[in-house]
Coordinates of C-alpha atoms and ligand atoms in Angstrom, one line a residue:
X1 CA 21.0 21.9 15.1
X2 CA 21.6 20.3 11.8
X3 CA 20.4 16.8 11.0
X4 CA 21.9 14.5 8.2
X5 CA 19.6 13.6 5.4
X6 CA 18.2 10.1 4.9
X7 CA 20.6 9.5 1.8
X8 CA 23.6 10.4 4.2
X9 CA 22.4 8.3 7.0
X10 CA 21.7 5.4 4.7
X11 CA 25.2 5.8 3.1
X12 CA 26.9 5.5 6.6
X13 CA 25.0 2.3 7.4
X14 CA 27.4 -0.5 8.7
X15 CA 25.4 -3.4 6.7
X16 CA 26.0 -6.9 7.4
X17 CA 26.2 -9.5 4.6
X18 CA 22.7 -10.6 3.7
X19 CA 23.4 -14.2 4.5
X20 CA 24.0 -13.1 8.2
X21 CA 20.5 -11.3 8.2
X22 CA 18.9 -14.3 6.9
X23 CA 20.6 -16.5 9.4
X24 CA 19.0 -14.3 12.3
X25 CA 15.6 -15.7 11.0
X26 CA 16.7 -19.2 10.2
X27 CA 17.2 -18.8 6.4
X28 CA 20.3 -20.6 5.1
X29 CA 22.2 -19.0 2.6
X30 CA 21.3 -21.7 0.2
X31 CA 17.8 -20.5 0.3
X32 CA 18.6 -16.9 -0.4
X33 CA 19.1 -15.8 -4.1
X34 CA 21.5 -12.8 -3.6
X35 CA 21.1 -9.6 -5.5
X36 CA 24.5 -8.2 -4.4
X37 CA 25.7 -8.3 -0.8
X38 CA 22.8 -6.6 0.7
X39 CA 19.5 -7.8 -1.0
X40 CA 18.3 -11.3 -1.6
X41 CA 15.2 -12.9 -2.5
X42 CA 13.8 -15.9 -0.3
X43 CA 13.3 -19.3 -2.0
X44 CA 9.8 -21.0 -2.5
X45 CA 11.4 -24.0 -0.8
X46 CA 12.1 -22.3 2.3
X47 CA 8.8 -20.6 2.4
X48 CA 7.1 -24.1 2.0
X49 CA 9.5 -25.7 4.8
X50 CA 8.0 -23.4 7.5
X51 CA 4.2 -23.6 6.8
X52 CA 3.9 -26.0 9.7
X53 CA 5.2 -23.6 12.3
X54 CA 3.1 -21.5 14.9
X55 CA 2.5 -17.9 14.0
X56 CA 4.1 -14.9 15.6
X57 CA 2.2 -11.9 16.5
X58 CA 1.0 -9.4 13.8
X59 CA 1.3 -5.8 14.7
X60 CA -0.2 -3.1 12.0
X61 CA 1.2 0.4 11.6
X62 CA -1.3 3.0 10.2
X63 CA -1.7 6.8 10.6
X64 CA -4.1 9.5 10.8
X65 CA -5.0 11.6 7.6
X66 CA -1.4 12.7 6.4
X67 CA 0.3 15.9 5.1
X68 CA 1.6 15.5 1.5
X69 CA 4.8 14.3 2.9
X70 CA 3.5 11.4 5.0
X71 CA 3.5 11.1 8.8
X72 CA 6.0 8.3 9.1
X73 CA 4.2 4.8 8.9
X74 CA 7.2 3.3 7.4
X75 CA 9.6 5.1 9.4
X76 CA 7.7 4.1 12.7
X77 CA 7.5 0.5 11.3
X78 CA 11.2 0.3 11.0
X79 CA 11.7 2.1 14.3
X80 CA 9.2 -0.3 15.9
X81 CA 10.8 -3.5 14.7
X82 CA 14.3 -2.0 15.7
X83 CA 12.9 -1.1 19.2
X84 CA 11.3 -4.6 19.6
X85 CA 14.8 -6.2 18.8
X86 CA 16.5 -3.7 21.3
X87 CA 14.3 -5.1 24.1
X88 CA 15.0 -8.6 23.4
X89 CA 12.2 -9.8 21.0
X90 CA 12.7 -11.7 17.8
X91 CA 11.1 -9.4 15.7
X92 CA 11.1 -8.3 11.8
X93 CA 9.1 -6.0 9.6
X94 CA 7.4 -6.2 6.5
X95 CA 6.8 -3.2 4.2
X96 CA 6.0 -2.1 0.7
X97 CA 8.6 -1.6 -2.3
X98 CA 8.9 2.0 -3.6
X99 CA 7.2 3.4 -6.7
X100 CA 9.2 5.5 -9.2
X101 CA 6.2 7.7 -9.4
X102 CA 6.3 9.2 -6.0
X103 CA 10.1 9.2 -5.7
X104 CA 10.3 11.4 -8.9
X105 CA 7.1 13.2 -8.0
X106 CA 6.3 14.7 -4.6
X107 CA 6.1 12.1 -1.7
X108 CA 9.7 10.7 -1.9
X109 CA 10.8 7.1 -1.1
X110 CA 9.4 4.3 1.0
X111 CA 12.4 3.3 3.1
X112 CA 11.7 5.1 6.3
X113 CA 13.8 8.0 7.5
X114 CA 16.3 9.4 9.9
X115 CA 17.5 6.5 12.0
X116 CA 14.9 4.3 11.1
X117 CA 15.4 3.1 7.6
X118 CA 15.9 0.0 5.7
X119 CA 18.8 -0.2 3.6
X120 CA 20.1 -0.1 0.7
X121 CA 17.8 3.0 0.6
X122 CA 18.9 4.2 -2.9
X123 CA 18.5 1.0 -4.5
X124 CA 15.3 0.4 -2.8
X125 CA 13.6 3.5 -4.0
X126 CA 15.2 3.0 -7.5
X127 CA 15.0 -0.5 -9.3
X128 CA 15.5 -2.6 -6.2
X129 CA 15.4 -6.2 -7.5
X130 CA 13.3 -5.3 -10.6
X131 CA 10.0 -6.2 -9.3
X132 CA 7.9 -3.3 -10.6
X133 CA 9.5 -3.7 -13.9
X134 CA 8.4 -7.2 -13.8
X135 CA 4.8 -6.3 -12.9
X136 CA 4.8 -3.7 -15.5
X137 CA 6.1 -6.1 -18.2
X138 CA 3.5 -8.8 -17.3
X139 CA 0.7 -6.3 -17.6
X140 CA 1.9 -4.7 -20.9
X141 CA 2.3 -8.0 -22.3
X142 CA -1.4 -8.7 -21.5
X143 CA -2.2 -5.3 -23.0
X144 CA -0.4 -6.2 -26.2
X145 CA -2.0 -9.5 -26.5
X146 CA -5.4 -8.1 -26.2
X147 CA -4.9 -5.8 -29.1
X148 CA -3.1 -8.3 -31.2
X149 CA -6.0 -11.0 -30.6
X150 CA -8.4 -8.2 -32.0
X151 CA -6.0 -7.4 -34.9
X152 CA -5.8 -11.1 -36.2
X153 CA -9.4 -11.6 -36.4
X154 CA -10.9 -11.2 -32.7
X155 CA -12.0 -15.0 -32.3
X156 CA -13.0 -14.2 -28.7
X157 CA -15.4 -11.7 -30.2
X158 CA -14.2 -8.8 -27.8
X159 CA -16.5 -5.8 -27.9
X160 CA -13.8 -3.2 -28.7
X161 CA -15.8 -0.6 -26.9
X162 CA -15.5 -2.9 -23.7
X163 CA -11.9 -3.6 -23.3
X164 CA -11.6 -3.3 -19.5
X165 CA -7.7 -3.7 -19.3
X166 CA -5.8 -0.6 -19.4
X167 CA -1.9 -0.1 -19.6
X168 CA 0.6 0.9 -16.9
X169 CA 3.9 2.6 -16.5
X170 CA 5.6 3.1 -13.1
X171 CA 5.7 6.9 -13.4
X172 CA 3.4 10.0 -12.8
X173 CA 2.0 10.9 -16.3
X174 CA -1.2 12.7 -16.5
X175 CA -0.8 12.9 -20.1
X176 CA -1.4 8.9 -20.5
X177 CA -4.5 8.7 -18.4
X178 CA -6.8 8.9 -21.6
X179 CA -5.3 7.9 -24.9
X180 CA -6.6 6.6 -28.2
X181 CA -4.5 3.4 -29.3
X182 CA -3.9 1.9 -32.6
X183 CA -4.0 5.2 -34.5
X184 CA -2.2 5.2 -37.9
X185 CA -4.0 3.1 -40.2
X186 CA -4.8 -0.9 -41.0
X187 CA -1.3 -2.1 -40.3
X188 CA -1.7 -0.7 -36.6
X189 CA -4.9 -2.4 -35.9
X190 CA -8.3 -1.2 -34.6
X191 CA -8.4 2.4 -33.0
X192 CA -10.0 2.5 -29.5
X193 CA -9.9 4.5 -26.4
X194 CA -7.6 3.3 -23.5
X195 CA -5.6 4.9 -20.9
X196 CA -2.5 4.2 -18.5
X197 CA -2.6 3.7 -14.7
X198 CA 0.4 3.7 -12.6
X199 CA 2.0 0.3 -12.0
X200 CA 1.0 0.2 -8.3
X201 CA -2.6 0.3 -9.3
X202 CA -2.3 -2.5 -11.6
X203 CA -4.2 -5.7 -10.9
X204 CA -1.0 -7.7 -11.6
X205 CA 0.4 -6.0 -8.7
X206 CA -2.6 -6.7 -6.5
X207 CA -2.4 -10.4 -7.6
X208 CA 1.2 -10.6 -6.7
X209 CA 0.4 -9.3 -3.4
X210 CA -2.4 -11.6 -2.7
X211 CA -1.2 -14.7 -4.0
X212 CA 0.2 -17.5 -1.8
X213 CA 2.6 -19.2 -4.5
X214 CA 3.3 -19.1 -8.5
X215 CA 0.3 -21.7 -8.9
X216 CA -2.0 -19.4 -7.1
X217 CA -0.6 -16.5 -9.0
X218 CA -1.2 -18.2 -12.5
X219 CA -4.6 -19.1 -11.6
X220 CA -5.5 -15.5 -10.6
X221 CA -3.8 -14.0 -13.7
X222 CA -6.0 -16.3 -15.8
X223 CA -9.1 -15.1 -14.1
X224 CA -8.5 -11.5 -14.9
X225 CA -11.3 -10.0 -17.0
X226 CA -9.8 -8.2 -19.7
X227 CA -13.0 -7.2 -21.7
X228 CA -16.5 -8.0 -22.4
X229 CA -18.5 -9.0 -25.7
X230 CA -21.5 -7.4 -27.0
X231 CA -23.6 -9.6 -24.8
X232 CA -21.6 -8.3 -21.9
X233 CA -20.1 -12.0 -21.1
X234 CA -16.5 -11.7 -19.9
X235 CA -13.4 -12.4 -21.8
X236 CA -10.8 -13.6 -19.4
X237 CA -6.9 -13.5 -19.7
X238 CA -6.9 -17.4 -20.0
X239 CA -9.0 -16.6 -23.3
X240 CA -6.3 -14.7 -24.7
X241 CA -3.6 -17.4 -23.5
X242 CA -1.5 -14.9 -21.6
X243 CA -1.2 -16.3 -18.0
X244 CA 1.5 -18.5 -18.7
X245 CA 3.8 -16.1 -20.2
X246 CA 2.9 -13.4 -17.7
X247 CA 3.8 -16.1 -14.8
X248 CA 7.1 -16.4 -16.4
X249 CA 7.7 -12.7 -16.4
X250 CA 6.8 -12.7 -12.7
X251 CA 8.5 -15.8 -11.5
X252 CA 11.3 -14.1 -9.5
X253 CA 9.1 -11.0 -8.5
X254 CA 6.8 -13.5 -6.6
X255 CA 9.5 -14.2 -4.0
X256 CA 9.9 -11.8 -1.0
X257 CA 13.0 -9.5 -0.8
X258 CA 15.1 -9.7 2.3
X259 CA 17.2 -6.5 3.4
X260 CA 18.0 -5.0 6.8
X261 CA 17.4 -2.2 8.9
X262 CA 20.3 0.4 9.8
X263 CA 20.4 -1.8 13.0
X264 CA 20.9 -5.0 10.9
X265 CA 17.4 -6.4 11.8
X266 CA 15.6 -8.4 9.0
X267 CA 13.0 -6.8 6.7
X268 CA 11.0 -8.2 4.0
X269 CA 10.0 -5.6 1.3
X270 CA 7.6 -7.0 -1.4
X271 CA 4.9 -5.7 -3.3
X272 CA 3.7 -2.0 -3.5
X273 CA 0.1 -1.0 -4.0
X274 CA -0.8 2.4 -2.9
X275 CA -3.6 2.6 -0.5
X276 CA -5.5 5.5 -2.1
X277 CA -6.0 3.8 -5.6
X278 CA -5.3 0.1 -4.4
X279 CA -5.4 -2.0 -1.4
X280 CA -2.1 -0.6 0.1
X281 CA -0.4 -3.7 1.6
X282 CA 2.8 -5.4 1.2
X283 CA 2.6 -9.2 -0.1
X284 CA 0.7 -11.9 1.8
X285 CA 3.5 -14.2 1.1
X286 CA 6.1 -12.0 2.9
X287 CA 3.8 -11.3 5.8
X288 CA 2.9 -14.9 6.3
X289 CA 6.5 -16.1 6.0
X290 CA 7.7 -13.5 8.5
X291 CA 4.8 -14.9 10.9
X292 CA 6.6 -18.2 10.6
X293 CA 10.2 -16.9 11.4
X294 CA 9.7 -14.2 13.9
X295 CA 7.6 -13.7 17.2
X296 CA 6.7 -10.2 16.3
X297 CA 6.1 -9.0 12.9
X298 CA 5.3 -5.2 12.4
X299 CA 3.8 -4.3 9.0
X300 CA 2.4 -1.2 7.5
X301 CA -0.7 -0.2 5.5
X302 CA -0.5 3.0 3.1
X303 CA -1.9 6.4 4.1
X304 CA -4.5 6.9 6.7
X305 CA -6.5 4.2 8.6
X306 CA -9.5 5.0 6.4
X307 CA -7.6 3.7 3.5
X308 CA -4.7 1.3 4.2
X309 CA -5.8 -0.2 7.6
X310 CA -9.3 -0.7 6.3
X311 CA -8.3 -2.5 3.4
X312 CA -5.5 -4.4 5.3
X313 CA -8.5 -5.7 7.7
X314 CA -11.3 -6.2 5.0
X315 CA -9.2 -7.4 2.2
X316 CA -5.7 -8.7 3.2
X317 CA -6.5 -10.3 6.8
X318 CA -9.8 -11.6 5.3
X319 CA -8.2 -13.3 2.3
X320 CA -4.8 -14.3 4.1
X321 CA -6.6 -15.8 7.1
X322 CA -4.3 -13.5 9.3
X323 CA -5.2 -11.2 12.3
X324 CA -3.5 -8.3 13.9
X325 CA -2.8 -8.4 17.8
X326 CA -2.4 -4.7 17.9
X327 CA -2.4 -1.4 15.7
X328 CA 0.0 1.2 16.3
X329 CA -1.8 4.5 15.0
X330 CA 0.9 7.0 14.0
X331 CA 0.1 10.7 14.8
X332 CA 2.2 13.6 14.3
X333 CA 1.9 17.2 15.6
X334 CA 2.1 18.7 12.1
X335 CA -0.8 16.4 10.7
X336 CA -2.9 17.5 13.7
X337 CA -2.1 21.0 12.8
X338 CA -3.2 20.4 9.2
X339 CA -6.2 18.5 10.2
X340 CA -7.0 21.5 12.4
X341 CA -7.2 23.7 9.6
X342 CA -3.3 25.1 9.3
X343 CA -2.1 25.5 6.0
X344 CA 0.9 23.5 4.6
X345 CA 3.3 26.7 4.7
X346 CA 2.4 27.5 8.4
X347 CA 2.9 24.0 10.0
X348 CA 6.4 24.9 11.4
X349 CA 4.9 27.6 13.8
X350 CA 3.4 26.3 17.2
X351 CA -0.2 26.3 17.3
X352 CA -1.6 24.3 20.2
X353 CA -5.2 25.2 19.5
X354 CA -5.0 23.6 15.9
X355 CA -3.3 20.5 17.3
X356 CA -6.2 20.2 19.8
X357 CA -8.8 20.8 17.0
X358 CA -7.2 18.4 14.6
X359 CA -7.1 15.5 17.2
X360 CA -10.8 14.9 16.3
X361 CA -9.1 13.3 13.0
X362 CA -7.1 11.1 15.4
X363 CA -10.1 10.3 17.6
X364 CA -12.3 9.0 14.7
X365 CA -9.5 6.8 13.5
X366 CA -9.0 5.3 17.1
X367 CA -12.8 4.5 17.1
X368 CA -12.5 3.0 13.5
X369 CA -9.6 0.8 14.4
X370 CA -11.3 -0.4 17.6
X371 CA -14.2 -1.4 15.4
X372 CA -12.3 -4.3 14.1
X373 CA -11.9 -5.8 17.5
X374 CA -8.2 -4.8 17.6
X375 CA -6.5 -2.8 20.4
X376 CA -4.7 0.3 19.5
X377 CA -1.8 2.5 20.7
X378 CA -1.0 6.1 19.5
X379 CA 2.6 6.5 18.5
X380 CA 3.3 10.2 18.5
X381 CA 6.2 10.2 15.8
X382 CA 8.2 12.9 17.2
X383 CA 9.8 15.8 14.8
X384 CA 12.4 17.8 16.2
X385 CA 10.3 20.8 15.4
X386 CA 7.5 19.6 17.6
X387 CA 7.2 21.7 21.1
X388 CA 6.4 20.3 24.2
X389 CA 3.0 21.9 24.6
X390 CA 1.9 20.6 21.1
X391 CA 2.9 17.1 22.0
X392 CA 1.4 17.3 25.4
X393 CA -1.8 18.4 23.6
X394 CA -1.8 15.1 21.5
X395 CA -1.2 13.0 24.9
X396 CA -3.9 14.6 26.6
X397 CA -6.3 14.1 23.8
X398 CA -5.5 10.4 23.8
X399 CA -5.8 10.2 27.6
X400 CA -9.0 11.9 27.6
X401 CA -10.2 9.2 25.0
X402 CA -9.1 6.0 26.9
X403 CA -6.2 5.3 24.6
X404 CA -2.4 5.1 25.4
X405 CA -0.2 7.4 23.6
X406 CA 3.7 6.8 23.4
X407 CA 6.2 9.5 22.2
X408 CA 8.5 7.9 19.9
X409 CA 11.7 9.3 18.8
X410 CA 13.2 6.7 16.3
X411 CA 13.7 9.1 13.5
X412 CA 16.3 10.9 15.7
X413 CA 17.5 8.2 17.8
X414 CA 16.8 4.8 16.2
X415 CA 15.5 2.0 18.6
X416 CA 16.8 4.0 21.6
X417 CA 14.0 6.3 20.7
X418 CA 11.3 3.5 19.9
X419 CA 11.9 1.2 23.0
X420 CA 9.2 2.6 25.0
X421 CA 6.9 2.2 22.2
X422 CA 8.1 -1.4 21.8
X423 CA 7.6 -2.0 25.4
X424 CA 3.8 -0.8 25.4
X425 CA 3.1 -2.7 22.0
X426 CA 4.5 -6.1 23.8
X427 CA 2.3 -5.4 26.8
X428 CA -0.8 -4.8 24.7
X429 CA -0.1 -7.8 22.3
X430 CA 0.6 -10.2 25.2
X431 CA -2.7 -8.8 26.7
X432 CA -4.3 -10.9 24.2
X433 CA -7.3 -8.5 24.0
X434 CA -7.7 -8.6 20.1
X435 CA -10.7 -10.2 18.7
X436 CA -10.3 -9.2 15.1
X437 CA -13.2 -9.3 12.6
X438 CA -13.8 -7.4 9.2
X439 CA -16.6 -5.0 9.3
X440 CA -18.7 -6.8 6.7
X441 CA -19.5 -10.4 6.0
X442 CA -18.7 -11.9 2.5
X443 CA -22.2 -12.4 1.7
X444 CA -23.4 -8.9 2.0
X445 CA -24.3 -7.2 -1.4
X446 CA -21.5 -5.2 -2.9
X447 CA -23.4 -1.9 -2.8
X448 CA -24.0 -2.5 0.9
X449 CA -20.3 -3.1 1.3
X450 CA -19.7 0.1 -0.1
X451 CA -22.1 1.7 2.0
X452 CA -20.8 0.0 5.2
X453 CA -17.2 1.3 4.5
X454 CA -18.4 5.1 3.6
X455 CA -20.8 5.0 6.7
X456 CA -18.7 3.2 9.4
X457 CA -15.2 4.3 8.5
X458 CA -15.8 7.5 6.4
X459 CA -19.0 8.6 8.5
X460 CA -20.5 9.8 5.3
X461 CA -24.3 10.1 5.2
X462 CA -24.8 8.3 2.0
X463 CA -23.1 6.9 -1.1
X464 CA -24.3 8.5 -4.6
X465 CA -24.0 5.9 -7.5
X466 CA -26.1 6.3 -10.7
X467 CA -28.1 3.5 -12.0
X468 CA -25.3 2.3 -14.5
X469 CA -22.9 1.6 -11.5
X470 CA -25.8 0.0 -9.5
X471 CA -26.6 -2.2 -12.4
X472 CA -23.0 -3.1 -13.0
X473 CA -22.6 -4.3 -9.3
X474 CA -25.8 -6.4 -9.7
X475 CA -24.4 -7.9 -12.8
X476 CA -21.3 -9.0 -11.1
X477 CA -23.3 -10.3 -8.2
X478 CA -25.2 -12.4 -10.6
X479 CA -22.0 -13.7 -12.3
X480 CA -20.9 -15.1 -8.9
X481 CA -18.7 -12.1 -7.7
X482 CA -20.9 -10.8 -5.0
X483 CA -18.8 -12.3 -2.4
X484 CA -15.7 -10.2 -3.0
X485 CA -14.8 -7.2 -0.8
X486 CA -14.6 -3.8 -2.0
X487 CA -11.4 -1.8 -2.5
X488 CA -12.0 1.9 -2.1
X489 CA -10.2 4.4 -4.2
X490 CA -10.4 7.9 -2.7
X491 CA -8.2 10.9 -1.6
X492 CA -6.0 10.1 1.3
X493 CA -6.3 13.7 2.8
X494 CA -9.9 13.3 3.9
X495 CA -12.5 11.0 5.5
X496 CA -14.5 12.4 2.6
X497 CA -14.0 12.6 -1.1
X498 CA -13.0 16.3 -0.8
X499 CA -9.3 16.6 -0.1
X500 CA -9.6 20.1 1.4
X501 CA -12.3 18.7 3.9
X502 CA -9.8 17.9 6.8
X503 CA -10.3 16.9 10.5
X504 CA -13.3 14.7 11.2
X505 CA -16.0 15.8 8.6
X506 CA -19.8 14.7 8.8
X507 CA -22.7 15.2 6.6
X508 CA -20.7 14.4 3.3
X509 CA -21.6 12.1 0.4
X510 CA -19.4 9.7 -1.3
X511 CA -19.9 9.8 -5.1
X512 CA -18.8 6.6 -7.0
X513 CA -17.5 7.6 -10.2
X514 CA -16.7 4.2 -11.3
X515 CA -16.4 0.5 -10.4
X516 CA -13.6 -1.9 -11.7
X517 CA -13.9 -5.8 -11.2
X518 CA -10.5 -7.3 -10.4
X519 CA -11.5 -11.0 -10.7
X520 CA -8.0 -12.1 -10.5
X521 CA -7.1 -10.3 -7.4
X522 CA -10.6 -11.0 -6.0
X523 CA -12.0 -7.5 -5.0
X524 CA -14.2 -4.8 -6.7
X525 CA -12.4 -1.4 -7.0
X526 CA -14.7 1.7 -6.2
X527 CA -13.5 4.8 -7.5
X528 CA -14.9 7.7 -5.6
X529 CA -14.6 11.6 -6.2
X530 CA -11.9 12.8 -8.2
X531 CA -9.2 10.4 -7.3
X532 CA -6.9 9.4 -10.4
X533 CA -5.3 5.9 -10.9
X534 CA -2.6 7.6 -12.8
X535 CA -1.3 10.5 -10.6
X536 CA 0.2 13.7 -12.1
X537 CA 3.5 15.4 -11.4
X538 CA 3.6 18.4 -9.1
X539 CA 4.4 21.7 -10.4
X540 CA 8.2 21.3 -9.2
X541 CA 9.0 17.3 -9.5
X542 CA 11.5 16.2 -7.0
X543 CA 13.1 14.8 -10.2
X544 CA 14.5 18.4 -10.8
X545 CA 16.7 17.8 -7.9
X546 CA 17.9 14.4 -8.4
X547 CA 21.1 13.8 -10.2
X548 CA 24.7 12.4 -9.9
X549 CA 27.3 14.3 -8.3
X550 CA 30.9 14.7 -9.2
X551 CA 31.7 11.6 -7.2
X552 CA 28.9 9.8 -9.1
X553 CA 26.9 9.5 -6.0
X554 CA 23.0 10.1 -6.3
X555 CA 21.8 13.4 -4.7
X556 CA 18.0 14.5 -4.2
X557 CA 16.4 10.9 -3.4
X558 CA 14.9 11.4 -0.1
Ligands
ADP601 N1 9.9 11.8 13.0 C1 10.2 12.4 12.0 N2 11.0 13.6 11.8 C2 11.4 14.1 10.4 N3 11.1 13.5 9.4 C3 10.3 12.4 9.3 C4 9.9 11.7 10.8 N4 9.1 10.6 10.3 C5 9.2 10.5 9.0 N5 9.9 11.6 8.4 C6 10.0 11.6 7.1 O1 8.7 12.0 6.7 C7 8.6 11.3 5.2 C8 7.6 10.3 5.1 O2 7.8 9.3 6.0 P1 7.3 7.7 5.9 O3 7.7 6.9 7.0 O4 7.5 7.5 4.4 O5 5.6 8.1 5.9 P2 4.4 7.2 5.5 O6 4.9 5.7 5.2 O7 3.4 7.4 6.5 O8 4.0 7.8 4.1 C9 10.0 10.6 5.0 O9 10.8 11.6 4.2 C10 10.5 10.5 6.4 O10 11.9 10.5 6.2
XPO602 O1 0.1 3.9 -0.3 C1 0.6 4.8 0.4 O2 1.6 4.6 1.2 P1 2.3 5.6 2.3 O3 1.2 6.3 3.3 O4 3.3 4.8 3.1 O5 3.2 6.8 1.2
MG603 MG1 5.0 4.6 3.7

């Protein structure tokens, strides 16, 4: 049987005017800033007007350690949102915006898939409402102003060897990871080493995703540490006088984007940090607003629960004062096989034994999610290539480990396929057993926080960090940043820092390569193993297959 591509299905969508979608969640058209007929930004006036309301229930969608293609968190988030509406609940979803990097690289888009998508998929996976371009511009303005400040006399006495602020671009470009800027002589300034990260790893992205409003955003931008002096005292963004102009560039980007699912249910799509190199969650302002206008809000956090869910709990929920009532842990037969040692090329062949051994990865994620005090249900995201025996193996594993598993066929059938999952989620949420707590307190020393995540979530034996890194953490504690959470950056393919170590590895160590203080966002980034904050393109980039056909339609986006 042949199946339509995501883009074909998205093109056939019977979209409703965005004003009708807004009306479903009580947003008057006067509070929507339209970007065409099918996208709009939500006004701050509306957001302020709903602050006094009771919150709905929050459901997080996470996953096991994925294959390179991803296991369907976003697809399941959309499917579950549609399923909840199908069974009569007032539900909406909050997901992240897509980065051009994976779109033109390997992973593809971030609008879901099959009959569980948000639309307009093509625009969302390309320029959408311009938020990523605004974030890139604001970041770049600060980069330019730092070197310009140095060029014109360096009144802040920046130690040119200690400029912490890098540059960003929303593309996978390994050639920019480490560069020398300001070459070419006197008129070009003072040469120094720097480099580019991908926009989703920018602290500006994190700040936008963690800010409550424009005032909060501007304050956080001003708090960014851009460099250090020779005496190692910090130079802030506000010392360079950049935060006002950066806020102007981000004025519209700060407002959440409203779109719709294929079944015309509302979706906020806002912010887009990756979960392997950043905190991996959509914006707080979108999630908190959704909780004011819907009884059930389904949101996602990137990659596996060792990354996105951990940071959703320890960073986003802690900072935003929100708490999930349930977690949906997405498992797929193909990812269970990969975690059971099957090579990517062989994932199509039935292999029940590999599924069974790969379920050790699922089991560990289940235990980890429960350690936050939140009930979990496993959603088996059904692929049409799955065999009954393989699906049964996942279900049996869950039953043996005391967790419910629901087969969900939303990719193939839309909300008809996810209704059973929706029913189960409502039962769990209304059961009221959630008692959320982060796994470490604010006042725990920074290195102990890193060890807590590494040992409790990754099941590592130890964290390896040289004296320079330990001293840097202590200096930040002495400077008043000891209460910040940690934002772990590591491979998404393994609990460990070795991407080839699948399943449920033990006896491994977590080597910390670098630590970065995001004083504006309010967390410490801990770069582990070989992870790069500027990904590279694969041997055959998706871009090679993306083009316009004779009818002027985009082909190759997926
Ligand atoms: N059940 C499914 N059957 C077939 N393809 C799927 C299914 N679920 C997701 N996909 C596809 O897999 C890719 C990753 O899905 P996505 O929801 O983006 O995963 P994640 O958010 O976990 O990275 C997308 O191309 C999507 O269309
Ligand atoms: O940050 C990664 O997000 P996905 O897992 O949705 O690709
Ligand atoms: Mg996703």
